[in-house]
Short mmCIF file of C-alpha atoms in Angstrom, two decimals:
data_model
loop_
_atom_site.label_atom_id
_atom_site.label_comp_id
_atom_site.label_asym_id
_atom_site.label_seq_id
_atom_site.Cartn_x
_atom_site.Cartn_y
_atom_site.Cartn_z
CA MET O 515 99.80 78.93 129.22
CA LEU O 516 96.39 79.48 127.52
CA SER O 517 96.44 82.82 128.83
CA LYS O 518 99.96 83.79 127.63
CA ARG O 519 99.45 82.33 124.14
CA LEU O 520 96.03 83.97 123.52
CA PRO O 521 97.19 87.53 123.36
CA THR O 522 100.14 86.36 121.03
CA ARG O 523 97.90 84.60 118.66
CA LEU O 524 95.32 87.42 118.58
CA LEU O 525 98.04 89.88 117.94
CA LEU O 526 99.49 88.09 115.13
CA GLY O 527 96.17 87.38 113.75
CA LEU O 528 95.34 90.81 113.58
CA TYR O 529 98.62 91.70 111.87
CA ALA O 530 98.14 88.93 109.22
CA LEU O 531 94.78 90.52 108.59
CA LEU O 532 96.21 93.85 108.02
CA VAL O 533 99.43 93.34 106.42
CA ALA O 534 98.34 90.29 104.01
CA GLY O 535 94.56 90.07 104.40
CA LEU O 536 93.76 93.54 103.33
CA PRO O 537 96.01 93.78 100.23
CA LEU O 538 95.27 90.28 99.05
CA ALA O 539 91.51 90.72 99.46
CA GLY O 540 92.02 94.15 97.54
CA LEU O 541 93.73 91.85 94.86
CA GLY O 542 90.85 89.54 94.85
CA TYR O 543 88.33 92.34 94.51
CA ALA O 544 90.52 93.89 91.78
CA LEU O 545 90.18 90.67 89.78
CA LEU O 546 86.50 90.28 90.40
CA GLY O 547 86.03 93.99 89.53
CA SER O 548 87.84 93.44 86.13
CA LEU O 549 85.45 90.77 85.20
CA GLY O 550 82.52 92.80 86.06
CA ILE O 551 81.32 90.75 88.84
CA VAL O 552 81.61 93.43 91.45
CA GLY O 553 82.00 97.23 91.43
CA PRO O 554 79.61 100.47 91.17
CA LEU O 555 78.57 99.53 87.53
CA ALA O 556 78.82 95.87 87.70
CA THR O 557 76.56 93.98 85.35
CA GLY O 558 77.85 90.43 85.52
CA PHE O 559 80.52 88.24 84.19
CA THR O 560 82.26 89.46 81.24
CA ALA O 561 85.63 89.02 79.67
CA ARG O 562 85.50 92.23 77.59
CA HIS O 563 88.13 94.20 79.74
CA TRP O 564 90.78 91.29 79.32
CA GLN O 565 90.03 90.88 75.60
CA VAL O 566 90.71 94.78 75.12
CA LEU O 567 94.08 94.12 76.53
CA GLY O 568 94.90 92.59 73.27
CA THR O 569 94.60 96.02 71.42
CA ASP O 570 95.25 98.51 74.19
CA ALA O 571 98.90 98.60 74.47
CA GLY O 572 98.94 101.28 77.31
CA LEU O 573 99.78 99.02 80.27
CA LEU O 574 102.37 97.28 78.26
CA LYS O 575 104.09 100.57 77.12
CA ALA O 576 103.73 101.63 81.02
CA ALA O 577 105.51 98.22 82.13
CA LEU O 578 108.25 98.61 79.66
CA PHE O 579 109.00 102.33 80.44
CA SER O 580 108.93 101.77 84.03
CA LEU O 581 111.46 99.02 83.54
CA TRP O 582 113.52 101.16 81.56
CA ILE O 583 113.54 103.66 84.12
CA ALA O 584 113.99 101.51 87.17
CA GLY O 585 116.80 99.54 85.39
CA VAL O 586 118.98 102.69 84.10
CA SER O 587 118.45 104.57 87.33
CA LEU O 588 119.57 101.71 89.55
CA ALA O 589 122.50 100.72 87.26
CA LEU O 590 123.54 104.45 87.49
CA ALA O 591 123.10 104.73 91.05
CA VAL O 592 124.82 101.34 91.82
CA GLY O 593 127.79 102.42 89.64
CA LEU O 594 128.15 105.74 91.20
CA ALA O 595 127.87 104.31 94.85
CA LEU O 596 130.38 101.62 94.14
CA ALA O 597 132.61 104.14 92.38
CA LEU O 598 132.83 106.38 95.64
CA VAL O 599 133.19 103.48 97.93
CA LEU O 600 135.87 101.59 95.95
CA GLY O 601 137.69 104.49 94.56
CA ALA O 602 137.50 107.10 97.40
CA GLN O 603 137.40 104.93 100.23
CA ALA O 604 139.73 106.98 102.72
CA THR O 605 137.88 110.15 101.60
CA LEU O 606 134.58 108.87 102.65
CA ARG O 607 135.58 107.98 106.06
CA ARG O 608 137.01 111.58 106.78
CA ARG O 609 134.65 114.68 107.49
CA PRO O 610 132.21 115.76 106.26
CA PHE O 611 131.10 112.62 104.50
CA PRO O 612 129.61 110.62 107.32
CA THR O 613 127.16 113.27 107.74
CA LEU O 614 126.92 114.87 104.35
CA LEU O 615 125.56 111.68 102.65
CA TYR O 616 122.32 111.44 104.93
CA VAL O 617 121.55 115.06 103.83
CA PRO O 618 119.65 113.93 100.44
CA LEU O 619 117.77 111.44 102.47
CA LEU O 620 115.73 114.39 103.82
CA MET O 621 114.48 115.19 100.43
CA PRO O 622 110.91 113.86 99.76
CA SER O 623 110.76 112.72 96.10
CA LEU O 624 107.81 115.20 95.41
CA VAL O 625 110.12 118.11 96.64
CA LEU O 626 112.75 116.61 94.44
CA GLY O 627 110.60 116.68 91.29
CA PHE O 628 109.55 120.08 91.99
CA TYR O 629 113.21 121.20 92.44
CA LEU O 630 114.51 119.44 89.34
CA PHE O 631 111.49 120.79 87.13
CA GLN O 632 112.76 124.28 88.35
CA LEU O 633 116.28 123.49 87.49
CA LEU O 634 116.23 121.56 84.34
CA SER O 635 113.22 122.69 82.50
CA ARG O 636 113.54 124.71 79.33
CA ALA O 637 112.68 127.99 81.20
CA GLY O 638 114.34 126.54 84.55
CA TRP O 639 117.42 128.16 86.15
CA LEU O 640 120.19 126.15 84.36
CA SER O 641 118.65 127.31 80.91
CA ARG O 642 118.65 130.91 82.10
CA LEU O 643 122.53 130.48 83.24
CA SER O 644 122.94 129.08 79.84
CA PHE O 645 121.28 132.16 78.02
CA GLY O 646 123.34 134.28 80.24
CA LEU O 647 126.62 132.71 79.10
CA ARG O 648 125.39 132.88 75.65
CA LEU O 649 125.45 129.29 74.98
CA THR O 650 121.74 129.14 73.94
CA ARG O 651 119.77 131.54 72.34
CA GLY O 652 116.67 131.18 74.23
CA VAL O 653 113.98 128.70 75.75
CA GLU O 654 114.00 126.67 72.41
CA GLY O 655 117.73 126.17 72.26
CA PHE O 656 117.84 124.41 75.83
CA PRO O 657 117.41 120.42 75.56
CA GLU O 658 114.27 118.83 77.14
CA LEU O 659 115.55 117.41 80.21
CA VAL O 660 112.41 116.98 81.86
CA GLN O 661 109.12 115.75 80.45
CA ASP O 662 111.00 114.13 77.70
CA ALA O 663 110.66 111.08 75.85
CA ALA O 664 113.38 109.06 77.38
CA GLY O 665 112.43 109.96 80.82
CA ALA O 666 115.93 111.78 81.42
CA GLY O 667 114.55 113.84 84.20
CA ILE O 668 113.10 110.97 85.72
CA ILE O 669 116.09 108.94 85.75
CA LEU O 670 118.26 111.67 87.06
CA ALA O 671 115.83 112.16 89.96
CA HIS O 672 116.09 108.72 91.14
CA VAL O 673 119.79 108.49 90.61
CA LEU O 674 119.92 111.59 92.99
CA LEU O 675 117.59 109.76 95.30
CA LEU O 676 119.33 106.25 95.29
CA PHE O 677 122.96 106.81 95.20
CA PRO O 678 123.49 108.45 98.55
CA PHE O 679 121.60 105.83 100.28
CA LEU O 680 123.54 102.96 98.07
CA THR O 681 126.54 104.69 99.11
CA LEU O 682 125.93 104.59 102.68
CA LEU O 683 124.82 100.95 102.46
CA PHE O 684 128.05 99.84 100.63
CA GLN O 685 130.18 101.73 102.97
CA ALA O 686 128.50 99.91 105.94
CA ILE O 687 128.88 96.76 104.12
CA TYR O 688 132.49 97.60 103.21
CA GLN O 689 133.33 98.08 106.97
CA GLU O 690 131.30 95.17 108.30
CA SER O 691 132.96 92.83 105.90
CA ARG O 692 136.38 93.77 107.02
CA LEU O 693 137.32 94.44 103.44
CA PRO O 694 140.24 96.83 104.53
CA ASP O 695 141.71 93.71 106.20
CA TYR O 696 141.17 91.84 103.02
CA ALA O 697 142.86 94.68 101.05
CA GLN O 698 145.92 94.42 102.95
CA LEU O 699 146.10 90.78 102.77
CA ALA O 700 145.45 90.76 98.92
CA GLN O 701 148.19 93.38 98.53
CA THR O 702 150.70 91.14 100.67
CA LEU O 703 149.90 88.22 98.51
CA GLY O 704 150.86 90.06 95.41
CA ALA O 705 147.48 91.50 94.06
CA SER O 706 147.10 94.82 92.68
CA LEU O 707 144.47 97.27 94.02
CA GLY O 708 142.53 96.80 90.90
CA GLN O 709 142.30 92.98 91.38
CA PHE O 710 141.20 93.30 94.98
CA ARG O 711 138.57 95.61 93.84
CA TRP O 712 137.05 93.64 91.06
CA ARG O 713 137.66 90.16 92.41
CA VAL O 714 137.30 90.52 96.20
CA ALA O 715 135.44 93.91 97.17
CA LEU O 716 132.87 93.94 94.18
CA PRO O 717 131.45 90.31 94.58
CA VAL O 718 131.09 91.01 98.48
CA LEU O 719 129.29 94.35 98.14
CA LEU O 720 127.12 93.34 95.57
CA ARG O 721 126.14 89.97 97.32
CA ARG O 722 125.32 91.42 100.51
CA ALA O 723 123.69 94.25 99.03
CA ALA O 724 121.46 92.28 96.69
CA PRO O 725 118.29 92.31 98.93
CA THR O 726 118.25 96.03 99.47
CA VAL O 727 119.15 96.72 95.79
CA LEU O 728 116.18 94.62 94.71
CA LEU O 729 113.94 96.54 97.05
CA SER O 730 115.26 99.63 95.50
CA PHE O 731 114.55 98.38 92.06
CA ILE O 732 110.99 97.29 93.04
CA ALA O 733 110.49 100.92 94.68
CA THR O 734 111.50 102.53 91.65
CA LEU O 735 109.63 100.47 89.45
CA GLY O 736 106.56 101.61 91.28
CA ALA O 737 107.52 105.36 91.64
CA TYR O 738 104.65 107.93 91.66
CA ASP O 739 105.76 111.35 92.80
CA ILE O 740 108.62 112.05 90.42
CA PRO O 741 107.11 110.60 87.19
CA LEU O 742 103.92 112.44 87.93
CA LEU O 743 105.89 115.90 87.78
CA LEU O 744 108.67 114.93 85.39
CA GLY O 745 106.98 112.39 83.21
CA ARG O 746 104.88 112.99 80.03
CA PRO O 747 101.14 112.10 79.81
CA TYR O 748 102.35 109.15 77.55
CA PRO O 749 104.12 106.79 78.04
CA GLN O 750 103.48 106.91 81.72
CA MET O 751 105.38 104.82 84.68
CA LEU O 752 102.99 102.18 86.11
CA SER O 753 101.79 103.62 89.07
CA VAL O 754 100.92 107.04 87.26
CA TYR O 755 99.13 104.94 84.69
CA ILE O 756 97.23 102.94 87.43
CA ALA O 757 96.21 105.99 89.60
CA THR O 758 95.29 108.10 86.48
CA ARG O 759 92.75 105.48 85.40
CA LEU O 760 91.23 105.02 88.79
CA GLN O 761 90.82 108.62 89.29
CA ARG O 762 88.90 109.33 86.06
CA PHE O 763 85.34 110.51 86.65
CA ASP O 764 83.99 107.96 84.43
CA LEU O 765 82.96 104.86 86.50
CA ARG O 766 83.11 102.77 83.34
CA GLU O 767 86.55 103.06 83.45
CA LEU O 768 86.83 101.31 86.58
CA PRO O 769 87.10 97.82 85.54
CA ALA O 770 89.95 98.40 83.59
CA ALA O 771 91.68 100.19 86.19
CA TYR O 772 91.10 97.21 88.42
CA LEU O 773 92.45 94.93 85.56
CA ALA O 774 95.45 96.99 85.36
CA GLY O 775 96.02 97.15 89.16
CA PHE O 776 95.51 93.23 89.24
CA LEU O 777 98.06 92.48 86.42
CA VAL O 778 100.48 95.00 87.98
CA ALA O 779 100.54 93.53 91.29
CA VAL O 780 100.70 89.81 90.04
CA GLY O 781 103.30 90.90 87.78
CA LEU O 782 105.47 92.53 90.46
CA LEU O 783 105.05 89.62 92.85
CA ALA O 784 106.15 87.19 90.46
CA LEU O 785 109.09 89.68 89.36
CA ILE O 786 109.94 89.72 93.17
CA LEU O 787 109.75 85.84 93.41
CA VAL O 788 112.19 85.56 90.32
CA LEU O 789 114.66 88.19 91.37
CA THR O 790 114.77 86.76 94.85
CA ARG O 791 115.61 83.36 93.77
CA LEU O 792 118.13 84.55 91.64
CA THR O 793 119.96 86.41 94.35
CA ARG O 794 119.76 83.57 96.75
CA ARG O 795 121.21 81.42 94.05
CA HIS O 796 123.91 83.61 93.20
CA ALA O 797 124.71 84.18 96.95
CA LEU O 798 125.14 80.61 97.53
CA MET J 487 148.92 116.66 97.66
CA ARG J 488 146.94 114.97 94.77
CA PHE J 489 145.00 113.06 97.17
CA SER J 490 143.91 115.73 99.50
CA SER J 491 143.00 117.94 96.54
CA ARG J 492 141.02 115.31 94.79
CA SER J 493 139.14 114.74 98.29
CA LYS J 494 138.40 118.48 98.66
CA LEU J 495 136.99 118.46 94.98
CA LEU J 496 134.74 115.55 95.67
CA ALA J 497 133.59 117.11 99.11
CA THR J 498 133.11 120.36 97.35
CA ALA J 499 131.05 118.60 94.49
CA LEU J 500 128.95 116.64 96.81
CA VAL J 501 128.11 119.71 99.07
CA LEU J 502 127.14 121.76 96.03
CA LEU J 503 125.10 119.06 94.64
CA PHE J 504 123.27 118.65 98.06
CA ALA J 505 122.87 122.26 98.85
CA LEU J 506 121.73 123.55 95.54
CA PRO J 507 118.08 122.29 96.10
CA PHE J 508 117.78 124.18 99.34
CA GLY J 509 119.27 127.33 97.74
CA LEU J 510 116.91 127.19 94.77
CA LEU J 511 114.11 126.63 96.98
CA VAL J 512 114.67 129.48 99.27
CA LEU J 513 115.03 131.69 96.26
CA LEU J 514 111.92 130.48 94.73
CA ALA J 515 110.17 131.23 98.20
CA VAL J 516 111.06 134.81 98.07
CA ALA J 517 110.63 135.46 94.40
CA PRO J 518 107.02 136.53 93.34
CA ALA J 519 107.69 136.98 89.67
CA TRP J 520 110.88 135.04 88.56
CA ARG J 521 110.80 134.28 85.07
CA PHE J 522 113.02 133.52 82.02
CA PRO J 523 115.97 134.69 81.42
CA ALA J 524 116.45 136.38 84.90
CA ALA J 525 119.14 134.06 86.84
CA LEU J 526 118.24 135.81 90.02
CA PRO J 527 114.99 136.98 90.96
CA PRO J 528 114.48 140.66 89.86
CA THR J 529 112.38 141.61 93.11
CA TYR J 530 112.16 140.02 96.59
CA SER J 531 109.05 139.56 98.56
CA LEU J 532 107.96 137.95 102.04
CA GLY J 533 104.45 137.65 100.65
CA ALA J 534 104.64 133.88 100.78
CA LEU J 535 106.09 133.79 103.78
CA ARG J 536 103.61 136.33 105.20
CA ASP J 537 100.77 134.25 104.02
CA LEU J 538 102.18 131.44 106.13
CA LEU J 539 101.70 133.30 109.20
CA ALA J 540 98.17 134.42 108.37
CA ALA J 541 95.40 133.16 110.82
CA ASP J 542 93.74 131.27 108.03
CA SER J 543 96.73 129.83 106.52
CA GLU J 544 96.10 126.89 104.72
CA LEU J 545 99.83 125.75 104.87
CA LEU J 546 99.79 126.14 108.62
CA ALA J 547 96.79 123.85 108.48
CA GLY J 548 98.32 121.30 106.26
CA LEU J 549 101.57 121.49 108.50
CA GLY J 550 99.65 120.76 111.48
CA ARG J 551 97.73 118.02 109.68
CA SER J 552 100.88 116.22 108.40
CA LEU J 553 102.52 116.62 111.98
CA LEU J 554 99.68 115.09 113.67
CA LEU J 555 99.25 112.46 111.14
CA ALA J 556 102.84 111.28 111.01
CA SER J 557 103.27 111.37 114.84
CA VAL J 558 100.38 109.36 115.21
CA VAL J 559 101.59 106.82 112.80
CA ALA J 560 105.11 106.77 114.21
CA VAL J 561 103.76 106.21 117.80
CA VAL J 562 101.39 103.47 116.76
CA ALA J 563 103.55 101.83 114.59
CA THR J 564 106.38 101.75 116.90
CA ALA J 565 104.41 100.42 119.89
CA SER J 566 102.52 97.85 117.75
CA GLY J 567 105.89 96.92 116.01
CA PHE J 568 107.50 96.19 119.51
CA TRP J 569 104.91 93.93 120.56
CA LEU J 570 104.49 92.17 117.09
CA ALA J 571 108.22 91.73 116.81
CA ARG J 572 108.00 89.89 120.45
CA ALA J 573 105.27 87.98 119.06
CA VAL J 574 106.97 86.87 115.98
CA SER J 575 110.05 85.90 117.96
CA ARG J 576 107.77 83.49 120.10
CA ALA J 577 105.85 82.20 117.16
CA ALA J 578 106.29 78.67 115.88
CA ARG J 579 107.63 79.97 112.54
CA PRO J 580 109.18 83.18 112.78
CA ALA J 581 110.52 83.28 109.41
CA ARG J 582 107.42 82.99 107.87
CA TRP J 583 106.02 85.98 109.69
CA GLU J 584 108.89 87.96 108.61
CA ALA J 585 108.31 86.96 104.94
CA LEU J 586 104.66 88.19 105.65
CA SER J 587 105.98 91.50 106.78
CA TYR J 588 107.58 92.06 103.39
CA LEU J 589 104.53 91.86 101.41
CA PRO J 590 103.53 95.67 101.67
CA TYR J 591 106.84 96.50 100.26
CA ALA J 592 106.42 94.23 97.22
CA LEU J 593 104.04 96.48 96.06
CA PRO J 594 104.24 100.37 95.30
CA PRO J 595 102.31 102.56 98.07
CA VAL J 596 100.08 103.73 95.06
CA LEU J 597 98.98 100.32 93.98
CA LEU J 598 98.40 99.26 97.49
CA ALA J 599 95.95 102.32 97.74
CA VAL J 600 94.23 101.07 94.66
CA LEU J 601 93.91 97.79 96.06
CA ILE J 602 92.60 98.65 99.49
CA GLN J 603 90.44 101.45 98.28
CA PRO J 604 87.21 99.45 98.01
CA PHE J 605 87.41 98.43 101.67
CA ILE J 606 88.35 101.80 102.80
CA ILE J 607 85.36 102.96 100.86
CA ARG J 608 82.86 100.19 102.45
CA LEU J 609 84.38 101.18 105.87
CA HIS J 610 83.15 104.89 105.15
CA LEU J 611 86.70 105.88 105.76
CA SER J 612 87.19 107.48 102.17
CA GLY J 613 88.10 111.02 102.02
CA SER J 614 89.00 110.86 105.66
CA VAL J 615 91.86 111.01 108.10
CA GLY J 616 91.09 107.53 109.26
CA GLY J 617 91.42 106.01 106.04
CA VAL J 618 94.74 107.71 105.23
CA LEU J 619 95.97 106.65 108.70
CA LEU J 620 95.00 102.99 108.07
CA GLY J 621 96.83 102.96 104.75
CA LEU J 622 99.92 104.48 106.19
CA LEU J 623 99.92 102.14 109.03
CA LEU J 624 99.88 99.36 106.51
CA ILE J 625 103.22 100.33 105.44
CA ALA J 626 104.64 101.57 108.79
CA VAL J 627 103.84 98.75 111.04
CA PRO J 628 105.50 96.10 109.24
CA PHE J 629 108.46 98.45 108.85
CA ALA J 630 108.59 98.98 112.52
CA THR J 631 108.00 95.02 113.18
CA LEU J 632 111.06 94.14 111.06
CA LEU J 633 113.37 96.72 112.49
CA LEU J 634 112.40 95.85 116.06
CA ARG J 635 112.46 92.10 115.43
CA SER J 636 116.40 92.29 115.90
CA PHE J 637 115.81 93.43 119.69
CA TRP J 638 113.92 90.18 120.72
CA THR J 639 117.01 88.05 120.83
CA PRO J 640 117.22 85.04 123.24
CA GLN J 641 119.49 87.48 125.13
CA ALA J 642 116.75 90.07 125.56
CA ARG J 643 114.45 87.34 126.67
CA GLU J 644 116.91 86.15 129.38
CA TYR J 645 117.06 89.36 130.80
CA GLU J 646 113.35 89.87 130.86
CA GLN J 647 113.19 86.37 132.87
CA LEU J 648 116.21 87.35 134.95
CA ALA J 649 114.16 90.53 135.98
CA ARG J 650 111.13 88.44 136.75
CA THR J 651 112.99 86.18 138.87
CA LEU J 652 114.46 88.86 140.85
CA GLY J 653 110.83 90.04 141.53
CA CYS J 654 109.83 92.50 139.13
CA THR J 655 106.43 92.65 137.96
CA PRO J 656 105.83 92.37 134.23
CA GLN J 657 105.18 96.23 134.22
CA GLN J 658 108.44 96.73 135.93
CA ALA J 659 110.35 94.41 133.81
CA LEU J 660 109.02 96.34 130.86
CA GLY J 661 109.84 99.83 132.28
CA ARG J 662 113.14 99.24 133.98
CA VAL J 663 114.84 96.56 131.60
CA LEU J 664 113.32 96.11 128.33
CA LEU J 665 112.45 99.63 127.38
CA PRO J 666 115.78 101.00 128.07
CA LEU J 667 117.51 98.24 126.45
CA ALA J 668 115.37 98.74 123.47
CA GLY J 669 115.65 102.61 123.49
CA PRO J 670 117.99 103.24 120.39
CA LEU J 671 115.95 100.96 118.44
CA LEU J 672 112.66 102.37 119.32
CA ARG J 673 113.99 105.84 118.67
CA THR J 674 115.08 104.59 115.17
CA ALA J 675 111.68 103.17 114.59
CA LEU J 676 109.96 106.37 115.61
CA PHE J 677 112.25 108.41 113.35
CA GLN J 678 111.92 106.16 110.40
CA THR J 679 108.13 105.63 110.50
CA PHE J 680 107.81 109.26 111.09
CA LEU J 681 109.55 109.87 107.77
CA LEU J 682 107.46 107.25 106.11
CA SER J 683 104.20 108.93 106.88
CA TRP J 684 105.73 112.37 106.47
CA PHE J 685 106.75 111.82 102.92
CA ASP J 686 104.19 109.92 101.47
CA PHE J 687 102.21 111.56 98.64
CA GLY J 688 100.83 108.79 96.23
CA LEU J 689 98.98 106.84 98.78
CA THR J 690 97.78 109.70 100.82
CA ASN J 691 96.46 111.66 97.61
CA LEU J 692 94.62 108.58 96.46
CA LEU J 693 92.90 107.44 99.73
CA SER J 694 92.02 111.15 100.88
CA VAL J 695 90.33 111.93 97.45
CA GLY J 696 91.70 115.47 97.87
CA LYS J 697 90.15 116.07 101.27
CA VAL J 698 93.05 115.26 103.55
CA ARG J 699 95.59 118.01 102.55
CA THR J 700 98.89 117.19 103.90
CA LEU J 701 101.85 119.12 103.10
CA THR J 702 102.86 116.68 100.24
CA VAL J 703 99.18 117.25 99.02
CA GLN J 704 99.77 120.92 99.10
CA VAL J 705 103.00 121.09 97.34
CA PHE J 706 101.53 118.98 94.45
CA THR J 707 98.58 121.30 94.28
CA TYR J 708 100.78 124.39 94.27
CA VAL J 709 102.97 122.93 91.57
CA GLY J 710 99.73 122.22 89.52
CA GLU J 711 98.66 125.84 89.90
CA ALA J 712 102.32 126.95 88.93
CA ASN J 713 102.40 128.81 92.21
CA ALA J 714 106.35 128.20 92.60
CA PRO J 715 106.51 130.67 95.71
CA LEU J 716 103.96 128.78 97.75
CA ALA J 717 105.25 125.33 96.43
CA ALA J 718 108.59 126.40 97.54
CA VAL J 719 107.50 127.56 101.04
CA ALA J 720 105.59 124.10 101.38
CA SER J 721 108.79 122.13 100.25
CA LEU J 722 110.83 123.89 102.78
CA LEU J 723 108.22 123.21 105.49
CA LEU J 724 108.17 119.44 104.45
CA LEU J 725 112.18 119.58 104.90
CA LEU J 726 112.07 120.98 108.19
CA PRO J 727 111.11 118.08 110.64
CA PRO J 728 113.30 115.59 108.86
CA ALA J 729 116.24 118.12 109.26
CA LEU J 730 115.58 118.37 113.01
CA LEU J 731 115.12 114.82 113.36
CA LEU J 732 118.51 114.00 111.59
CA TRP J 733 120.29 116.70 113.75
CA ALA J 734 118.64 115.23 116.87
CA ASN J 735 119.93 111.90 116.07
CA LYS J 736 123.19 113.22 114.53
CA ASN J 737 125.37 111.80 117.36
CA ALA J 738 123.81 108.34 117.18
CA LEU J 739 124.40 108.22 113.34
CA LEU J 740 127.98 109.31 113.46
CA ARG J 741 128.65 106.55 116.21
CA LYS J 742 127.51 104.06 113.78
CA THR J 743 129.61 105.17 111.10
CA GLU J 744 132.61 105.75 112.94
#
């Protein structure tokens, strides 16, 4: 008995150390670093970096910008995926769709960012086509679609990443939940196809997909590769903001970077707790 | 007729949407000087591809580095995940261990890298393959554990016990019963954890401090240098293994969807 349990406990202990111990210890170190207690140039306890938060709105702007990007991207992607699954159900079951929707999953976000920059920038491919068709007069005539103030390029990139994945997810749930059978039953009982979609299919799909959609929201909130290529220096998304501050050569910036990292980590964990409880409550 | 035409229209639209990136990347790879307003490259050159085959090619080195790193992560994560999932299924409170496994996904990879970087530095792994490996495993091992958790049902354990009752050694029970049963899930875990590592840029870039130049890091470098041909070549190289893996697993995927 003892010999059997010992490896299991040791294995789980090492696992806990890796998965929880390392990040949480990092969180603690970031907190201490932001208070000046640890770090390369630590000089002892100080609340100076926390006080600066009152005047430096950079982190707050980054958080709001990230929420905007993640919210709009996810809303558009979910809407598009639902439209495909509910509006073109028979088509999705026919070739080439089962294979076709996997193709975008091959695209790393960094490559997608590079591609969209080449496609949508003012000197990009669409701009050249537009110039050739005499729709625009030159580089300055093409709208700013990447590195723009509202983050349109970033949003488009994430929609392109998310909607094939979400379509596959909703399609799997549609089949597993036997919604085609429910569709037949609803129509037999006199409901229209629209009523079935809004009152039966949509709630089932959204409730069962809620955990995955939540994870997609968090992943988009913390995006790094795409906003790094398609975003502006200001405002930045959260991951770009933190990484940029950490990678500066001035070591005196480290406590501010630690503070940003700590606050974002705590904020995200709190956000996940809130959203998780909301999804559970809604599911029940 | 209307339905059929709409179906074809949708298929055409999605095919174009998904194929355009590959087409544009190929054009960029063979276009040494392609500037506004030319809609197609004025000249074509295999210079970037020729550079790829040079003996001292940095791109080939990056490709090898990325393949090695992703393969090691996939194998270690899948093997660890298999046994960890078993340990979790036997634990007193499996649900808590599962919840713990989601912790790395609560935070963006870049933020995870920021948080663990001080310890990577103290372990003298900063700027080394080992540091990047540890960071990637932090994401990949929980993924594999959660995925393989579904294998360790009471039924699987009964199969194992039945094999032992019929005279198998633990090694035989593993090799002849458990691994064949878990085969599809193990393959999926290998596939997914490979891609997790292969696609990563932010965490690798931060922990390597520019010294572990994987393919993603090189794509970013070439983009920053405005070297579109080499960035395109690196991007196409980045797409190759996932495409091969998808093709190799095509039957499995189609069976699931059908």
